[in-house]
Coordinates of C-alpha atoms in Angstrom, one line a residue:
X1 CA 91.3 108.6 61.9
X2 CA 92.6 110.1 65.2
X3 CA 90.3 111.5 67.8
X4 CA 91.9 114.7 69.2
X5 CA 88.8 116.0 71.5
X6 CA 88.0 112.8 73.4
X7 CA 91.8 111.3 74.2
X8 CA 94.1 113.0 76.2
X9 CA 97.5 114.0 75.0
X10 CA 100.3 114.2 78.2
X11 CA 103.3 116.0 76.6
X12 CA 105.0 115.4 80.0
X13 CA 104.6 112.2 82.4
X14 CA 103.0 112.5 85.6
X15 CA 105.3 113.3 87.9
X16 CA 105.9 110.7 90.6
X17 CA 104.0 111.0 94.0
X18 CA 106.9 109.3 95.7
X19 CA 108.9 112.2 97.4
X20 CA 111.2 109.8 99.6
X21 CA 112.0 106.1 100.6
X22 CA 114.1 103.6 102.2
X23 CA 116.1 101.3 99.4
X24 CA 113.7 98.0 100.6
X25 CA 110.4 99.4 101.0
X26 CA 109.4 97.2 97.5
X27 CA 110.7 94.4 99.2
X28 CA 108.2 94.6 102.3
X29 CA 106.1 91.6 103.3
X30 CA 103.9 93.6 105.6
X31 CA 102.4 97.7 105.0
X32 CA 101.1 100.2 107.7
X33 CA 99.5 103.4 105.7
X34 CA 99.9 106.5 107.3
X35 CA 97.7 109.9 106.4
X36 CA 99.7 112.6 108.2
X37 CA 98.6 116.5 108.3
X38 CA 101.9 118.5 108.7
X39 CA 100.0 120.1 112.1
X40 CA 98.7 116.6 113.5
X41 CA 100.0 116.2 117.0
X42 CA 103.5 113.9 117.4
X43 CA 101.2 110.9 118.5
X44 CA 100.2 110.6 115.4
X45 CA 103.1 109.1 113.5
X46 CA 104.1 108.1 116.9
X47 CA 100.9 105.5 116.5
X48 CA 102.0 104.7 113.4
X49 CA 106.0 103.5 113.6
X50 CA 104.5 101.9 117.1
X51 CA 102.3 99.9 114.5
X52 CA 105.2 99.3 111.7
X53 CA 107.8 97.7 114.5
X54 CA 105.1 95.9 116.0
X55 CA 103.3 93.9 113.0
X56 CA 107.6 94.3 111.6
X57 CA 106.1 95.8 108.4
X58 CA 106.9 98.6 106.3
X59 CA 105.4 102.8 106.4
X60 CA 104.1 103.9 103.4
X61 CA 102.9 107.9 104.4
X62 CA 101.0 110.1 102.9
X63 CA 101.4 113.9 103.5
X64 CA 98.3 116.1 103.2
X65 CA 96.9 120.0 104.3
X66 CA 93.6 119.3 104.5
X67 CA 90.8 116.5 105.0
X68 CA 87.9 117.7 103.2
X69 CA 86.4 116.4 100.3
X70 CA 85.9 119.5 98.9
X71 CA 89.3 121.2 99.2
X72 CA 92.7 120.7 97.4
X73 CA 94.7 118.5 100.0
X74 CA 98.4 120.1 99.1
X75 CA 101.5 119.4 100.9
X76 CA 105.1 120.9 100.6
X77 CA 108.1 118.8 99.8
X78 CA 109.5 120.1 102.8
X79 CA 107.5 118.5 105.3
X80 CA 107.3 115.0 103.4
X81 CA 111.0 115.3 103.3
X82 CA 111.0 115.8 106.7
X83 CA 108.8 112.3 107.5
X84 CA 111.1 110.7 105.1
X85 CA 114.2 111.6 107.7
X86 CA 112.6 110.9 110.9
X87 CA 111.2 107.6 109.8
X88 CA 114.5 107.1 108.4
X89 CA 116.0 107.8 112.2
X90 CA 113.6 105.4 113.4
X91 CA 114.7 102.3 111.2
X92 CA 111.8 101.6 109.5
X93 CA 111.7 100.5 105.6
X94 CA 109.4 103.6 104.3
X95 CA 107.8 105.8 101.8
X96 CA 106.6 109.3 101.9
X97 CA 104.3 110.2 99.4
X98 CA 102.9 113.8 98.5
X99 CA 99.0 114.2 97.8
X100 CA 97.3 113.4 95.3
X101 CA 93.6 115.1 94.0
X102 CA 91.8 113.0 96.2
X103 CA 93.2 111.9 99.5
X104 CA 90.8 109.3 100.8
X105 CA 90.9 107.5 97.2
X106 CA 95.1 107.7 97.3
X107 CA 95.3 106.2 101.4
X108 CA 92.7 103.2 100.2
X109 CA 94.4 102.4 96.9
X110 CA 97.6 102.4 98.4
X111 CA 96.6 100.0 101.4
X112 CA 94.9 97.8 98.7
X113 CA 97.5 97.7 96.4
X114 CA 100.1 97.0 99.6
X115 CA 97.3 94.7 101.4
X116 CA 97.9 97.1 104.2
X117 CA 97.5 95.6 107.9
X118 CA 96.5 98.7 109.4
X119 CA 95.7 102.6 108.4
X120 CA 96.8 105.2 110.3
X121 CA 95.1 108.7 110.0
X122 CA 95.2 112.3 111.7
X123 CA 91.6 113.5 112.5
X124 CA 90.5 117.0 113.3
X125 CA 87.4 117.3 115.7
X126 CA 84.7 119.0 113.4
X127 CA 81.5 119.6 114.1
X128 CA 78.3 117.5 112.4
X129 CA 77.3 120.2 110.5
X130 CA 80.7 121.3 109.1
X131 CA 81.3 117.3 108.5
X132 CA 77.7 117.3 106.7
X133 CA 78.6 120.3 104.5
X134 CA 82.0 119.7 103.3
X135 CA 82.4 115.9 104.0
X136 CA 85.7 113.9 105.4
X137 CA 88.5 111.9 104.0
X138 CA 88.8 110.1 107.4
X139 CA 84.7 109.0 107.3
X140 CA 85.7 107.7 103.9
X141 CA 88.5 105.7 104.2
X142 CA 86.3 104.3 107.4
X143 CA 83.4 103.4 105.2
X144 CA 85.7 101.8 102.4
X145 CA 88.6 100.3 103.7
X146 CA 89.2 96.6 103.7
X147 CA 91.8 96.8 107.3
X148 CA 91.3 98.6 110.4
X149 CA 91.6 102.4 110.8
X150 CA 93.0 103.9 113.9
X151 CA 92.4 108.1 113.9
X152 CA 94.5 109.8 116.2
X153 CA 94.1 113.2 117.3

């Protein structure tokens, strides 16, 4: 007998989360993870292809609104297509990925599943309280994460 109320019926697949990459980004031995809000400061991703050349690894991004816990964490196409062309300009093997649900559960299972060398991450200044009330992606991905973390404001 089928259950219809506990499984789940898709009648479409998921879309993919992949919105742009280079042709070899599969192929890379090494993976720096990038969290990028579309209003973090050029240092930022600046930080990041810094990191990629150095450890001569690939840049698997991740475009997000928001940091809260609490909040949808959207992004438009348009800016993650926009990464996708200036990490293109910089020569780097990457990926640009739009948001997910849950961003700080998206950045760590994408540096696990990579074995990612380093996380790079855009942090807002918030105060305790507001940090308290509606929590952090950023605090975490610190907490959990199994590779260094460097937050750039």
């Amino acid at each position: 007998m089928t259950d219809l109320y506990s499984t789940p019926h898709r009648r479409f697949p998921a879309p993919s989360l992949r919105v742009a990459a280079s042709p070899g980004i599969d192929e890379a031995e090494a993976t720096v993870v990038l969290a990028l809000r579309p209003d973090a400061t050029p240092a930022v991703c600046q930080e990041a292809i810094a990191a990629a050349r150095r450890e001569n690894a690939g840049l698997r991004a991740i475009v997000f609104d928001t940091d809260t816990t609490t909040a949808p964490s959207t992004s438009p196409l348009a800016e993650c297509t926009r990464l996708g062309a200036a990490l293109a300009e910089a020569g780097l093997e990457y990926e640009v990925q739009r948001v997910e649900s849950d961003l700080a559960e998206q950045v760590l299972d994408l540096a696990t599943q990579h074995a990612a060398l380093l996380i790079v991450m855009a942090a807002k200044r918030r105060s305790p309280v507001v940090k308290l009330l509606l929590g952090s992606s950023a605090q975490q991905v610190i907490l959990e994460a199994e590779c260094p973390v460097l937050l750039v404001k």
